[in-house]
Amino acid sequence: MPAIDISFIEREREAYHHALITQGLLVITPSGWPSNADASDNVSKQYATHVANALGARHDNRLKAQTLGTKYEIITKEFLDKTLSQLSELLPGEWNVKRNGIKLTDYKQFYHLKDIKKEADDSDIIKIVLGEDYYVKPDLVVYREPFSDSFISAPADCSNFTERLLKSAHKKKSYLHADISLKWTIRSDRTQNTRTEAQNIIRNRNGRVPHMIAITCEPLPSRIASLALGLGDLDCVYHSCMHELMDAATALQVNGKAFQQSYKLLKAMIDGHRLKDISELPLDLLD
């Protein structure tokens, strides 16, 4: 197989940032601070301003939270669609990224939850015991379509076995490869939602655990750390513009102790592979 030139990922990263700016997600608001900054925190404001200026953000009003969240999902999905499609030679089968109408029970590892849900719907006692923890709705998922009959072949003397294998309903379900949670910014008191989603998927799956991923544009390292630090819940946290954020942290160290501590925390997360730039996500999804 010839080598694959992955320089296209950098071009798609630039297009991703261009979309964040031109569609009004990352803007300098009338208050003078970027739309992802916490106006009550000086480190957040300075980091966000450095990043916004580096990416060429415009002055505009901040989008409403629901509109911003929806656009963030759409833009991120487009980035993954474009990058994964260009890595198709390394991904056997048909791969897709989905945003709307996601049901975990549509996927191979969670198909059994349909029976559990039916039992819960028919029994108040089971519903009380289970609650709703067995079902979550991700922001984005990456999944592989079931292999077609023509994709897998076998010698004639194995044809009956192969037919049974391919016609099995279990094998005909799509395979959930990654669950992705998107957080434009991070409120420390809301990070448990993302962890709970990951824990529920890990606990309720029947088979291999999907990649558990969070993506954010949060500028404050301490808030990123509330998701990124620790092991077991999430594979990794990816930042929409981590390189620019690290440049900001490096440049602003001279501004005092709070900036020095934030720089050290950010560097520790990056060095410990708990925080990565979104450009690294497509290649990580090859695993």
Short mmCIF file of N, CA and C in Angstrom, two decimals, residues 20 26 28 43 54 72 86 89 97 104 118 128 131 135 145 158 189 195 198 237 251 265 285:
data_model
loop_
_atom_site.label_atom_id
_atom_site.label_comp_id
_atom_site.label_asym_id
_atom_site.label_seq_id
_atom_site.Cartn_x
_atom_site.Cartn_y
_atom_site.Cartn_z
N LEU A 20 -15.46 28.14 12.30
CA LEU A 20 -15.77 28.62 13.65
C LEU A 20 -15.88 30.15 13.66
N LEU A 26 -16.67 31.76 17.22
CA LEU A 26 -15.56 32.41 17.90
C LEU A 26 -15.49 33.86 17.44
N ILE A 28 -15.19 38.26 18.88
CA ILE A 28 -14.92 39.22 19.96
C ILE A 28 -16.25 39.93 20.23
N VAL A 43 -7.30 34.97 33.57
CA VAL A 43 -6.53 34.02 32.76
C VAL A 43 -7.36 33.58 31.56
N ALA A 54 -5.10 35.21 17.16
CA ALA A 54 -4.26 34.34 16.31
C ALA A 54 -5.07 33.75 15.15
N TYR A 72 -21.57 24.14 16.54
CA TYR A 72 -20.31 23.49 16.93
C TYR A 72 -20.35 22.01 16.55
N GLN A 86 -10.81 10.73 3.78
CA GLN A 86 -9.51 10.70 3.10
C GLN A 86 -8.56 9.67 3.72
N GLU A 89 -8.66 4.32 3.11
CA GLU A 89 -7.83 3.16 2.78
C GLU A 89 -7.36 2.45 4.04
N VAL A 97 -20.07 9.36 10.24
CA VAL A 97 -20.20 10.20 11.43
C VAL A 97 -21.66 10.65 11.48
N LEU A 104 -28.36 4.52 20.76
CA LEU A 104 -27.32 3.54 21.05
C LEU A 104 -27.78 2.13 20.69
N LYS A 118 -37.61 -2.42 26.88
CA LYS A 118 -38.98 -2.94 26.79
C LYS A 118 -39.45 -3.46 28.14
N ILE A 128 -37.89 1.86 38.08
CA ILE A 128 -37.37 2.53 39.27
C ILE A 128 -35.95 2.06 39.57
N GLY A 131 -33.72 3.25 36.44
CA GLY A 131 -33.73 4.66 36.09
C GLY A 131 -33.60 4.78 34.58
N TYR A 135 -29.41 4.42 29.09
CA TYR A 135 -29.50 5.03 27.76
C TYR A 135 -29.03 6.48 27.79
N GLU A 145 -20.55 0.63 9.19
CA GLU A 145 -21.67 -0.16 8.68
C GLU A 145 -21.31 -1.65 8.72
N CYS A 158 -16.75 -24.00 3.23
CA CYS A 158 -17.12 -23.22 4.41
C CYS A 158 -18.31 -22.31 4.14
N ASP A 189 -18.96 22.52 37.22
CA ASP A 189 -20.03 21.78 37.88
C ASP A 189 -20.84 20.94 36.91
N ARG A 195 -18.68 12.65 32.09
CA ARG A 195 -18.13 11.43 32.70
C ARG A 195 -19.21 10.37 32.91
N ALA A 198 -19.95 8.64 29.68
CA ALA A 198 -18.90 7.66 29.36
C ALA A 198 -19.04 6.42 30.23
N VAL A 237 -9.22 14.23 25.90
CA VAL A 237 -9.93 15.46 25.56
C VAL A 237 -9.19 16.12 24.40
N ALA A 251 3.34 32.53 25.95
CA ALA A 251 3.59 33.98 25.86
C ALA A 251 3.17 34.73 27.11
N LEU A 265 0.00 23.51 34.16
CA LEU A 265 -1.10 22.55 34.09
C LEU A 265 -1.40 22.16 32.65
N LEU A 285 -8.52 7.84 15.73
CA LEU A 285 -9.70 7.01 15.47
C LEU A 285 -9.38 5.79 14.60
#
